[in-house]
PDB file of N, CA and C in Angstrom:
ATOM      1  N   ALA W 157      37.087-114.105 167.378  1.00 44.00           N
ATOM      2  CA  ALA W 157      35.822-113.219 166.878  1.00 44.00           C
ATOM      3  C   ALA W 157      35.863-111.698 167.367  1.00 44.00           C
ATOM      4  N   ASP W 158      35.511-110.779 166.759  1.00 56.00           N
ATOM      5  CA  ASP W 158      35.916-109.501 167.149  1.00 56.00           C
ATOM      6  C   ASP W 158      34.767-108.763 167.373  1.00 56.00           C
ATOM      7  N   GLY W 159      33.245-109.659 168.138  1.00 59.00           N
ATOM      8  CA  GLY W 159      32.618-108.884 168.137  1.00 59.00           C
ATOM      9  C   GLY W 159      31.196-108.596 167.630  1.00 59.00           C
ATOM     10  N   SER W 160      31.868-108.291 165.839  1.00 75.00           N
ATOM     11  CA  SER W 160      31.239-107.798 165.102  1.00 75.00           C
ATOM     12  C   SER W 160      29.825-109.075 164.275  1.00 75.00           C
ATOM     13  N   PHE W 161      28.637-108.178 163.541  1.00 85.00           N
ATOM     14  CA  PHE W 161      28.183-109.171 163.683  1.00 85.00           C
ATOM     15  C   PHE W 161      27.506-108.265 162.257  1.00 85.00           C
ATOM     16  N   PRO W 162      27.987-108.764 161.077  1.00 87.00           N
ATOM     17  CA  PRO W 162      28.379-108.504 159.763  1.00 87.00           C
ATOM     18  C   PRO W 162      26.570-108.842 160.085  1.00 87.00           C
ATOM     19  N   GLN W 163      26.153-109.396 159.873  1.00 92.00           N
ATOM     20  CA  GLN W 163      25.330-109.776 159.006  1.00 92.00           C
ATOM     21  C   GLN W 163      23.832-109.623 159.280  1.00 92.00           C
ATOM     22  N   LEU W 164      23.656-108.954 161.092  1.00 93.00           N
ATOM     23  CA  LEU W 164      22.638-108.895 161.489  1.00 93.00           C
ATOM     24  C   LEU W 164      21.729-107.523 161.004  1.00 93.00           C
ATOM     25  N   ILE W 165      20.809-108.235 161.454  1.00 95.00           N
ATOM     26  CA  ILE W 165      19.450-107.340 160.000  1.00 95.00           C
ATOM     27  C   ILE W 165      18.520-106.696 160.664  1.00 95.00           C
ATOM     28  N   GLU W 166      18.182-106.880 162.164  1.00 96.00           N
ATOM     29  CA  GLU W 166      17.153-106.900 162.947  1.00 96.00           C
ATOM     30  C   GLU W 166      17.923-106.752 164.660  1.00 96.00           C
ATOM     31  N   LEU W 167      18.438-105.442 165.716  1.00 93.00           N
ATOM     32  CA  LEU W 167      18.642-105.663 166.831  1.00 93.00           C
ATOM     33  C   LEU W 167      17.232-105.200 167.602  1.00 93.00           C
ATOM     34  N   GLY W 168      16.251-106.032 168.527  1.00 96.00           N
ATOM     35  CA  GLY W 168      15.575-105.827 169.645  1.00 96.00           C
ATOM     36  C   GLY W 168      16.179-105.947 170.967  1.00 96.00           C
ATOM     37  N   LEU W 169      16.679-104.224 171.316  1.00 95.00           N
ATOM     38  CA  LEU W 169      16.943-104.717 173.086  1.00 95.00           C
ATOM     39  C   LEU W 169      15.407-103.080 173.521  1.00 95.00           C
ATOM     40  N   SER W 170      15.189-103.746 173.339  1.00 97.00           N
ATOM     41  CA  SER W 170      13.299-102.874 174.448  1.00 97.00           C
ATOM     42  C   SER W 170      13.088-103.206 175.284  1.00 97.00           C
ATOM     43  N   ALA W 171      13.125-102.150 176.565  1.00 98.00           N
ATOM     44  CA  ALA W 171      13.127-102.748 177.914  1.00 98.00           C
ATOM     45  C   ALA W 171      13.883-103.269 178.705  1.00 98.00           C
ATOM     46  N   ASN W 172      15.163-103.117 178.511  1.00 97.00           N
ATOM     47  CA  ASN W 172      16.425-103.820 178.966  1.00 97.00           C
ATOM     48  C   ASN W 172      16.529-102.838 180.412  1.00 97.00           C
ATOM     49  N   GLN W 173      16.148-101.829 180.654  1.00 96.00           N
ATOM     50  CA  GLN W 173      17.029-100.491 181.535  1.00 96.00           C
ATOM     51  C   GLN W 173      18.327-100.685 180.890  1.00 96.00           C
ATOM     52  N   LEU W 174      18.591-100.661 179.979  1.00 95.00           N
ATOM     53  CA  LEU W 174      19.904-100.111 179.625  1.00 95.00           C
ATOM     54  C   LEU W 174      20.123 -98.686 179.599  1.00 95.00           C
ATOM     55  N   SER W 175      21.788 -98.465 179.817  1.00 96.00           N
ATOM     56  CA  SER W 175      21.745 -97.233 180.239  1.00 96.00           C
ATOM     57  C   SER W 175      23.426 -96.393 179.787  1.00 96.00           C
ATOM     58  N   GLY W 176      23.569 -94.568 179.647  1.00 96.00           N
ATOM     59  CA  GLY W 176      24.407 -94.913 179.097  1.00 96.00           C
ATOM     60  C   GLY W 176      24.203 -94.490 178.142  1.00 96.00           C
ATOM     61  N   THR W 177      24.520 -93.907 176.875  1.00 94.00           N
ATOM     62  CA  THR W 177      24.281 -93.379 176.115  1.00 94.00           C
ATOM     63  C   THR W 177      24.605 -93.933 174.433  1.00 94.00           C
ATOM     64  N   LEU W 178      23.910 -93.540 173.151  1.00 88.00           N
ATOM     65  CA  LEU W 178      24.491 -94.329 172.062  1.00 88.00           C
ATOM     66  C   LEU W 178      25.431 -94.024 171.876  1.00 88.00           C
ATOM     67  N   PRO W 179      25.972 -95.486 171.316  1.00 81.00           N
ATOM     68  CA  PRO W 179      27.311 -95.969 170.946  1.00 81.00           C
ATOM     69  C   PRO W 179      28.178 -94.741 169.395  1.00 81.00           C
ATOM     70  N   LYS W 180      29.377 -94.093 169.635  1.00 77.00           N
ATOM     71  CA  LYS W 180      29.558 -93.644 168.486  1.00 77.00           C
ATOM     72  C   LYS W 180      29.059 -94.317 167.170  1.00 77.00           C
ATOM     73  N   GLN W 181      29.478 -95.602 167.712  1.00 79.00           N
ATOM     74  CA  GLN W 181      29.259 -96.356 166.133  1.00 79.00           C
ATOM     75  C   GLN W 181      27.989 -96.218 164.883  1.00 79.00           C
ATOM     76  N   PHE W 182      27.271 -96.065 165.998  1.00 82.00           N
ATOM     77  CA  PHE W 182      25.880 -96.074 165.597  1.00 82.00           C
ATOM     78  C   PHE W 182      25.690 -95.254 164.478  1.00 82.00           C
ATOM     79  N   GLY W 183      26.602 -93.969 164.456  1.00 80.00           N
ATOM     80  CA  GLY W 183      25.934 -93.742 162.765  1.00 80.00           C
ATOM     81  C   GLY W 183      27.263 -94.220 161.967  1.00 80.00           C
ATOM     82  N   ASN W 184      27.878 -95.071 161.802  1.00 81.00           N
ATOM     83  CA  ASN W 184      28.830 -95.581 160.516  1.00 81.00           C
ATOM     84  C   ASN W 184      28.400 -96.660 160.497  1.00 81.00           C
ATOM     85  N   PRO W 185      28.384 -96.477 159.119  1.00 80.00           N
ATOM     86  CA  PRO W 185      27.307 -97.423 158.203  1.00 80.00           C
ATOM     87  C   PRO W 185      28.219 -99.198 158.074  1.00 80.00           C
ATOM     88  N   LEU W 186      29.150 -98.300 158.326  1.00 82.00           N
ATOM     89  CA  LEU W 186      30.709-100.154 158.591  1.00 82.00           C
ATOM     90  C   LEU W 186      30.029-100.830 160.051  1.00 82.00           C
ATOM     91  N   SER W 187      29.484-100.482 160.891  1.00 84.00           N
ATOM     92  CA  SER W 187      29.189-100.710 162.083  1.00 84.00           C
ATOM     93  C   SER W 187      27.573-101.219 161.850  1.00 84.00           C
ATOM     94  N   LEU W 188      27.362-103.087 161.643  1.00 88.00           N
ATOM     95  CA  LEU W 188      26.550-103.643 161.406  1.00 88.00           C
ATOM     96  C   LEU W 188      25.503-103.077 160.213  1.00 88.00           C
ATOM     97  N   PRO W 189      26.497-103.201 159.033  1.00 90.00           N
ATOM     98  CA  PRO W 189      26.082-103.283 157.110  1.00 90.00           C
ATOM     99  C   PRO W 189      24.629-102.997 156.761  1.00 90.00           C
ATOM    100  N   LEU W 190      24.011-103.929 157.777  1.00 93.00           N
ATOM    101  CA  LEU W 190      22.397-104.719 156.623  1.00 93.00           C
ATOM    102  C   LEU W 190      21.669-104.546 158.006  1.00 93.00           C
ATOM    103  N   LEU W 191      21.820-103.823 158.553  1.00 93.00           N
ATOM    104  CA  LEU W 191      20.691-103.259 160.190  1.00 93.00           C
ATOM    105  C   LEU W 191      19.436-102.256 159.888  1.00 93.00           C
ATOM    106  N   TYR W 192      18.944-103.106 159.369  1.00 95.00           N
ATOM    107  CA  TYR W 192      16.879-102.306 159.009  1.00 95.00           C
ATOM    108  C   TYR W 192      15.950-102.237 160.139  1.00 95.00           C
ATOM    109  N   GLN W 193      16.126-102.516 160.973  1.00 96.00           N
ATOM    110  CA  GLN W 193      15.894-102.436 161.870  1.00 96.00           C
ATOM    111  C   GLN W 193      16.232-102.305 163.617  1.00 96.00           C
ATOM    112  N   LEU W 194      16.096-101.149 164.686  1.00 95.00           N
ATOM    113  CA  LEU W 194      16.286-100.953 165.688  1.00 95.00           C
ATOM    114  C   LEU W 194      15.985-100.090 166.411  1.00 95.00           C
ATOM    115  N   TYR W 195      15.568-101.797 167.581  1.00 96.00           N
ATOM    116  CA  TYR W 195      14.480-101.133 169.110  1.00 96.00           C
ATOM    117  C   TYR W 195      14.530-100.961 170.453  1.00 96.00           C
ATOM    118  N   LEU W 196      15.361 -99.535 170.589  1.00 96.00           N
ATOM    119  CA  LEU W 196      15.777 -99.290 172.144  1.00 96.00           C
ATOM    120  C   LEU W 196      15.003 -98.573 172.506  1.00 96.00           C
ATOM    121  N   ASN W 197      13.960 -98.890 172.537  1.00 97.00           N
ATOM    122  CA  ASN W 197      12.776 -98.444 172.768  1.00 97.00           C
ATOM    123  C   ASN W 197      12.472 -98.897 175.144  1.00 97.00           C
ATOM    124  N   SER W 198      12.290 -97.608 175.366  1.00 98.00           N
ATOM    125  CA  SER W 198      11.879 -97.725 177.065  1.00 98.00           C
ATOM    126  C   SER W 198      12.925 -98.695 177.740  1.00 98.00           C
ATOM    127  N   ASN W 199      14.225 -98.010 177.537  1.00 97.00           N
ATOM    128  CA  ASN W 199      15.120 -98.175 178.183  1.00 97.00           C
ATOM    129  C   ASN W 199      15.779 -96.948 179.617  1.00 97.00           C
ATOM    130  N   ARG W 200      17.159 -97.035 179.752  1.00 97.00           N
ATOM    131  CA  ARG W 200      17.534 -95.662 180.370  1.00 97.00           C
ATOM    132  C   ARG W 200      18.821 -94.768 179.807  1.00 97.00           C
ATOM    133  N   LEU W 201      18.519 -94.619 178.138  1.00 97.00           N
ATOM    134  CA  LEU W 201      19.511 -94.014 177.574  1.00 97.00           C
ATOM    135  C   LEU W 201      19.424 -92.865 177.627  1.00 97.00           C
ATOM    136  N   SER W 202      20.584 -92.057 177.770  1.00 97.00           N
ATOM    137  CA  SER W 202      20.491 -90.861 178.282  1.00 97.00           C
ATOM    138  C   SER W 202      21.468 -90.123 177.200  1.00 97.00           C
ATOM    139  N   GLY W 203      21.683 -88.423 177.113  1.00 96.00           N
ATOM    140  CA  GLY W 203      22.746 -88.440 176.708  1.00 96.00           C
ATOM    141  C   GLY W 203      22.378 -87.454 175.095  1.00 96.00           C
ATOM    142  N   THR W 204      22.445 -87.288 174.564  1.00 94.00           N
ATOM    143  CA  THR W 204      22.097 -86.243 172.708  1.00 94.00           C
ATOM    144  C   THR W 204      22.522 -87.814 171.825  1.00 94.00           C
ATOM    145  N   LEU W 205      21.822 -87.462 170.599  1.00 92.00           N
ATOM    146  CA  LEU W 205      21.733 -88.152 169.761  1.00 92.00           C
ATOM    147  C   LEU W 205      23.385 -88.182 169.219  1.00 92.00           C
ATOM    148  N   PRO W 206      23.407 -88.618 168.234  1.00 89.00           N
ATOM    149  CA  PRO W 206      24.746 -88.357 167.463  1.00 89.00           C
ATOM    150  C   PRO W 206      24.759 -87.182 166.521  1.00 89.00           C
ATOM    151  N   GLU W 207      25.461 -86.590 166.161  1.00 87.00           N
ATOM    152  CA  GLU W 207      25.285 -85.239 165.498  1.00 87.00           C
ATOM    153  C   GLU W 207      25.401 -85.744 163.659  1.00 87.00           C
ATOM    154  N   ARG W 208      26.070 -86.661 163.913  1.00 86.00           N
ATOM    155  CA  ARG W 208      26.219 -87.218 162.349  1.00 86.00           C
ATOM    156  C   ARG W 208      25.222 -88.868 162.008  1.00 86.00           C
ATOM    157  N   ALA W 209      24.300 -89.188 161.265  1.00 87.00           N
ATOM    158  CA  ALA W 209      24.864 -90.715 161.163  1.00 87.00           C
ATOM    159  C   ALA W 209      24.310 -90.716 159.834  1.00 87.00           C
ATOM    160  N   ASN W 210      25.174 -91.845 159.121  1.00 87.00           N
ATOM    161  CA  ASN W 210      24.995 -92.535 157.743  1.00 87.00           C
ATOM    162  C   ASN W 210      24.594 -93.909 157.992  1.00 87.00           C
ATOM    163  N   ARG W 211      23.202 -94.319 157.693  1.00 88.00           N
ATOM    164  CA  ARG W 211      22.411 -95.574 157.698  1.00 88.00           C
ATOM    165  C   ARG W 211      21.759 -96.396 156.592  1.00 88.00           C
ATOM    166  N   PRO W 212      22.036 -96.567 155.504  1.00 89.00           N
ATOM    167  CA  PRO W 212      22.012 -96.141 153.981  1.00 89.00           C
ATOM    168  C   PRO W 212      20.749 -97.525 154.309  1.00 89.00           C
ATOM    169  N   THR W 213      20.598 -98.800 155.081  1.00 93.00           N
ATOM    170  CA  THR W 213      19.855 -99.592 155.326  1.00 93.00           C
ATOM    171  C   THR W 213      18.645 -99.435 156.299  1.00 93.00           C
ATOM    172  N   LEU W 214      18.922 -98.456 157.278  1.00 94.00           N
ATOM    173  CA  LEU W 214      17.680 -98.568 158.413  1.00 94.00           C
ATOM    174  C   LEU W 214      16.429 -98.038 158.447  1.00 94.00           C
ATOM    175  N   THR W 215      15.254 -98.679 158.474  1.00 96.00           N
ATOM    176  CA  THR W 215      13.691 -99.188 158.177  1.00 96.00           C
ATOM    177  C   THR W 215      12.876 -98.202 159.350  1.00 96.00           C
ATOM    178  N   HIS W 216      13.941 -98.546 160.522  1.00 96.00           N
ATOM    179  CA  HIS W 216      12.556 -98.308 161.623  1.00 96.00           C
ATOM    180  C   HIS W 216      14.181 -97.981 163.194  1.00 96.00           C
ATOM    181  N   LEU W 217      13.476 -97.723 163.189  1.00 96.00           N
ATOM    182  CA  LEU W 217      14.415 -96.955 164.948  1.00 96.00           C
ATOM    183  C   LEU W 217      13.413 -96.335 165.319  1.00 96.00           C
ATOM    184  N   GLU W 218      12.886 -96.862 166.556  1.00 96.00           N
ATOM    185  CA  GLU W 218      12.808 -96.698 167.654  1.00 96.00           C
ATOM    186  C   GLU W 218      13.549 -96.583 169.522  1.00 96.00           C
ATOM    187  N   LEU W 219      13.402 -95.246 169.596  1.00 96.00           N
ATOM    188  CA  LEU W 219      14.188 -94.537 170.848  1.00 96.00           C
ATOM    189  C   LEU W 219      13.354 -93.900 171.725  1.00 96.00           C
ATOM    190  N   GLU W 220      11.917 -94.395 171.913  1.00 97.00           N
ATOM    191  CA  GLU W 220      11.132 -93.860 172.543  1.00 97.00           C
ATOM    192  C   GLU W 220      10.979 -94.233 174.140  1.00 97.00           C
ATOM    193  N   HIS W 221      10.534 -93.318 175.003  1.00 98.00           N
ATOM    194  CA  HIS W 221      10.261 -94.187 176.649  1.00 98.00           C
ATOM    195  C   HIS W 221      12.270 -93.385 177.066  1.00 98.00           C
ATOM    196  N   ASN W 222      13.121 -92.927 176.745  1.00 98.00           N
ATOM    197  CA  ASN W 222      14.097 -92.876 177.386  1.00 98.00           C
ATOM    198  C   ASN W 222      14.664 -91.651 177.881  1.00 98.00           C
ATOM    199  N   GLN W 223      15.736 -91.481 177.888  1.00 98.00           N
ATOM    200  CA  GLN W 223      16.467 -90.002 178.799  1.00 98.00           C
ATOM    201  C   GLN W 223      16.852 -89.464 178.059  1.00 98.00           C
ATOM    202  N   LEU W 224      16.661 -89.207 176.792  1.00 97.00           N
ATOM    203  CA  LEU W 224      17.204 -88.834 175.641  1.00 97.00           C
ATOM    204  C   LEU W 224      17.334 -87.246 175.630  1.00 97.00           C
ATOM    205  N   SER W 225      18.121 -86.166 175.331  1.00 97.00           N
ATOM    206  CA  SER W 225      18.422 -84.388 175.598  1.00 97.00           C
ATOM    207  C   SER W 225      19.047 -84.137 174.192  1.00 97.00           C
ATOM    208  N   GLY W 226      18.671 -82.856 174.526  1.00 95.00           N
ATOM    209  CA  GLY W 226      19.337 -82.087 173.120  1.00 95.00           C
ATOM    210  C   GLY W 226      18.468 -81.524 172.524  1.00 95.00           C
ATOM    211  N   SER W 227      19.036 -81.364 170.787  1.00 94.00           N
ATOM    212  CA  SER W 227      18.221 -81.039 170.102  1.00 94.00           C
ATOM    213  C   SER W 227      18.110 -81.809 169.024  1.00 94.00           C
ATOM    214  N   LEU W 228      17.375 -82.262 168.288  1.00 91.00           N
ATOM    215  CA  LEU W 228      17.122 -83.177 167.015  1.00 91.00           C
ATOM    216  C   LEU W 228      18.262 -82.884 165.828  1.00 91.00           C
ATOM    217  N   PRO W 229      19.528 -83.573 165.537  1.00 89.00           N
ATOM    218  CA  PRO W 229      20.376 -83.378 164.611  1.00 89.00           C
ATOM    219  C   PRO W 229      19.985 -83.323 162.845  1.00 89.00           C
ATOM    220  N   LYS W 230      21.024 -82.486 162.685  1.00 87.00           N
ATOM    221  CA  LYS W 230      20.766 -81.859 161.455  1.00 87.00           C
ATOM    222  C   LYS W 230      21.434 -82.605 159.889  1.00 87.00           C
ATOM    223  N   HIS W 231      22.120 -84.068 160.696  1.00 87.00           N
ATOM    224  CA  HIS W 231      23.075 -84.297 159.304  1.00 87.00           C
ATOM    225  C   HIS W 231      22.735 -85.886 159.741  1.00 87.00           C
ATOM    226  N   TRP W 232      21.686 -85.974 159.677  1.00 86.00           N
ATOM    227  CA  TRP W 232      21.478 -88.247 159.477  1.00 86.00           C
ATOM    228  C   TRP W 232      21.155 -87.875 158.140  1.00 86.00           C
ATOM    229  N   ALA W 233      21.547 -88.697 157.968  1.00 85.00           N
ATOM    230  CA  ALA W 233      21.397 -89.651 156.686  1.00 85.00           C
ATOM    231  C   ALA W 233      21.110 -90.549 156.215  1.00 85.00           C
ATOM    232  N   LEU W 234      19.528 -90.739 156.824  1.00 89.00           N
ATOM    233  CA  LEU W 234      19.040 -92.435 156.495  1.00 89.00           C
ATOM    234  C   LEU W 234      17.727 -92.167 154.895  1.00 89.00           C
ATOM    235  N   PRO W 235      18.334 -92.707 154.060  1.00 91.00           N
ATOM    236  CA  PRO W 235      17.585 -92.518 153.091  1.00 91.00           C
ATOM    237  C   PRO W 235      16.235 -94.069 152.911  1.00 91.00           C
ATOM    238  N   TRP W 236      16.128 -94.555 153.981  1.00 94.00           N
ATOM    239  CA  TRP W 236      15.280 -95.644 153.653  1.00 94.00           C
ATOM    240  C   TRP W 236      14.577 -95.681 154.808  1.00 94.00           C
ATOM    241  N   LEU W 237      14.573 -95.197 155.973  1.00 94.00           N
ATOM    242  CA  LEU W 237      14.187 -94.507 157.270  1.00 94.00           C
ATOM    243  C   LEU W 237      12.815 -94.641 157.182  1.00 94.00           C
ATOM    244  N   GLN W 238      11.808 -94.953 157.754  1.00 95.00           N
ATOM    245  CA  GLN W 238      10.431 -95.303 157.091  1.00 95.00           C
ATOM    246  C   GLN W 238       9.614 -94.839 158.722  1.00 95.00           C
ATOM    247  N   ARG W 239      10.315 -95.772 159.882  1.00 95.00           N
ATOM    248  CA  ARG W 239       9.302 -94.705 161.622  1.00 95.00           C
ATOM    249  C   ARG W 239      10.788 -94.792 162.252  1.00 95.00           C
ATOM    250  N   TRP W 240      10.550 -93.688 162.352  1.00 94.00           N
ATOM    251  CA  TRP W 240      10.952 -92.965 163.631  1.00 94.00           C
ATOM    252  C   TRP W 240      10.712 -92.440 165.310  1.00 94.00           C
ATOM    253  N   TYR W 241      10.584 -93.305 166.293  1.00 96.00           N
ATOM    254  CA  TYR W 241       9.954 -92.932 166.933  1.00 96.00           C
ATOM    255  C   TYR W 241      10.826 -92.627 168.581  1.00 96.00           C
ATOM    256  N   LEU W 242      10.554 -90.785 168.800  1.00 95.00           N
ATOM    257  CA  LEU W 242      11.135 -90.235 169.432  1.00 95.00           C
ATOM    258  C   LEU W 242      10.189 -89.471 171.006  1.00 95.00           C
ATOM    259  N   ALA W 243       8.895 -89.636 171.491  1.00 96.00           N
ATOM    260  CA  ALA W 243       8.763 -89.791 172.085  1.00 96.00           C
ATOM    261  C   ALA W 243       8.938 -89.847 173.460  1.00 96.00           C
ATOM    262  N   ASN W 244       8.584 -89.366 174.223  1.00 98.00           N
ATOM    263  CA  ASN W 244       8.812 -89.371 175.683  1.00 98.00           C
ATOM    264  C   ASN W 244      10.628 -89.036 176.098  1.00 98.00           C
ATOM    265  N   ASN W 245      11.329 -88.328 175.554  1.00 97.00           N
ATOM    266  CA  ASN W 245      12.349 -88.395 175.777  1.00 97.00           C
ATOM    267  C   ASN W 245      12.181 -86.224 176.071  1.00 97.00           C
ATOM    268  N   ASN W 246      13.698 -85.954 176.511  1.00 97.00           N
ATOM    269  CA  ASN W 246      14.180 -84.901 176.292  1.00 97.00           C
ATOM    270  C   ASN W 246      14.437 -83.596 175.336  1.00 97.00           C
ATOM    271  N   LEU W 247      13.589 -83.972 174.526  1.00 95.00           N
ATOM    272  CA  LEU W 247      14.901 -83.464 173.189  1.00 95.00           C
ATOM    273  C   LEU W 247      13.750 -82.128 172.871  1.00 95.00           C
ATOM    274  N   THR W 248      14.332 -80.909 172.364  1.00 94.00           N
ATOM    275  CA  THR W 248      13.864 -79.786 172.874  1.00 94.00           C
ATOM    276  C   THR W 248      14.691 -79.406 170.692  1.00 94.00           C
ATOM    277  N   GLY W 249      13.582 -78.061 170.397  1.00 91.00           N
ATOM    278  CA  GLY W 249      14.520 -77.387 169.155  1.00 91.00           C
ATOM    279  C   GLY W 249      13.185 -77.749 168.389  1.00 91.00           C
ATOM    280  N   THR W 250      13.588 -77.499 167.132  1.00 90.00           N
ATOM    281  CA  THR W 250      12.654 -77.457 166.267  1.00 90.00           C
ATOM    282  C   THR W 250      13.054 -79.440 165.228  1.00 90.00           C
ATOM    283  N   LEU W 251      12.635 -79.345 163.905  1.00 87.00           N
ATOM    284  CA  LEU W 251      12.692 -80.163 163.247  1.00 87.00           C
ATOM    285  C   LEU W 251      13.402 -79.257 162.048  1.00 87.00           C
ATOM    286  N   PRO W 252      14.574 -79.975 162.056  1.00 89.00           N
ATOM    287  CA  PRO W 252      15.588 -79.588 160.804  1.00 89.00           C
ATOM    288  C   PRO W 252      15.065 -79.447 159.524  1.00 89.00           C
ATOM    289  N   SER W 253      14.744 -78.441 159.076  1.00 89.00           N
ATOM    290  CA  SER W 253      14.850 -78.436 157.264  1.00 89.00           C
ATOM    291  C   SER W 253      15.467 -79.081 156.386  1.00 89.00           C
ATOM    292  N   GLU W 254      16.733 -80.022 156.428  1.00 89.00           N
ATOM    293  CA  GLU W 254      17.196 -81.053 156.269  1.00 89.00           C
ATOM    294  C   GLU W 254      16.465 -82.304 156.262  1.00 89.00           C
ATOM    295  N   TYR W 255      16.064 -82.514 156.847  1.00 87.00           N
ATOM    296  CA  TYR W 255      14.918 -84.214 156.797  1.00 87.00           C
ATOM    297  C   TYR W 255      14.337 -84.289 155.793  1.00 87.00           C
ATOM    298  N   ALA W 256      13.487 -82.875 154.784  1.00 85.00           N
ATOM    299  CA  ALA W 256      13.082 -83.082 153.936  1.00 85.00           C
ATOM    300  C   ALA W 256      13.679 -83.981 152.780  1.00 85.00           C
ATOM    301  N   VAL W 257      15.328 -83.553 152.758  1.00 87.00           N
ATOM    302  CA  VAL W 257      16.324 -84.555 151.943  1.00 87.00           C
ATOM    303  C   VAL W 257      16.643 -85.401 152.505  1.00 87.00           C
ATOM    304  N   ASN W 258      16.829 -86.021 153.633  1.00 86.00           N
ATOM    305  CA  ASN W 258      18.439 -86.886 154.026  1.00 86.00           C
ATOM    306  C   ASN W 258      17.191 -88.368 154.646  1.00 86.00           C
ATOM    307  N   LEU W 259      15.518 -88.088 154.853  1.00 89.00           N
ATOM    308  CA  LEU W 259      15.264 -88.011 155.355  1.00 89.00           C
ATOM    309  C   LEU W 259      13.718 -88.842 154.467  1.00 89.00           C
ATOM    310  N   PRO W 260      13.676 -88.970 153.089  1.00 90.00           N
ATOM    311  CA  PRO W 260      12.672 -88.849 151.993  1.00 90.00           C
ATOM    312  C   PRO W 260      11.334 -89.771 152.145  1.00 90.00           C
ATOM    313  N   ARG W 261      11.769 -90.645 152.845  1.00 92.00           N
ATOM    314  CA  ARG W 261      10.957 -92.023 152.836  1.00 92.00           C
ATOM    315  C   ARG W 261      10.337 -91.912 154.479  1.00 92.00           C
ATOM    316  N   LEU W 262      10.186 -91.312 155.082  1.00 90.00           N
ATOM    317  CA  LEU W 262       9.784 -90.800 156.194  1.00 90.00           C
ATOM    318  C   LEU W 262       8.661 -90.846 156.475  1.00 90.00           C
ATOM    319  N   VAL W 263       7.833 -92.370 156.992  1.00 91.00           N
ATOM    320  CA  VAL W 263       5.771 -91.523 157.215  1.00 91.00           C
ATOM    321  C   VAL W 263       6.072 -92.084 158.508  1.00 91.00           C
ATOM    322  N   ARG W 264       6.168 -91.971 159.701  1.00 84.00           N
ATOM    323  CA  ARG W 264       5.998 -91.967 160.552  1.00 84.00           C
ATOM    324  C   ARG W 264       7.186 -91.570 161.418  1.00 84.00           C
ATOM    325  N   TRP W 265       6.368 -90.747 162.427  1.00 83.00           N
ATOM    326  CA  TRP W 265       7.506 -89.910 163.297  1.00 83.00           C
ATOM    327  C   TRP W 265       7.293 -89.628 164.137  1.00 83.00           C
TER     328      TRP W 265
END
C-alpha cells in the first residue's frame, strides 16, 4: 500500500498533542481528494499556514488551539468551506480581500 486513503471523507485528530507543521500535501487536492472535514484542533501544530490550498471538497477546517503563526494566506481556493476555526493561535494581519471570492460559502469563522 502507498499510505493514501483516497476514500477518506473525515479526519479527526483533535487533542492528540500532534506537533510540527501542516504538511505541504494539505494544499494538494489529489491528496485525500474526497476530504470534507479536517479536525486538527487542540494540538501543538506550529509554523505558518500553507500559502496555497486548493481543496474543492473541504467544508469544515478546525485548527484552533494550536501554535500556528504568520499571516492568513491569500491564495486558498476552498469553494465549499463553511466553517473555519483558527482561534487561539498566533496569527497576525488582516483578512485578505481574496476570501470574498475564494471562500464564498464561509458562514462560521
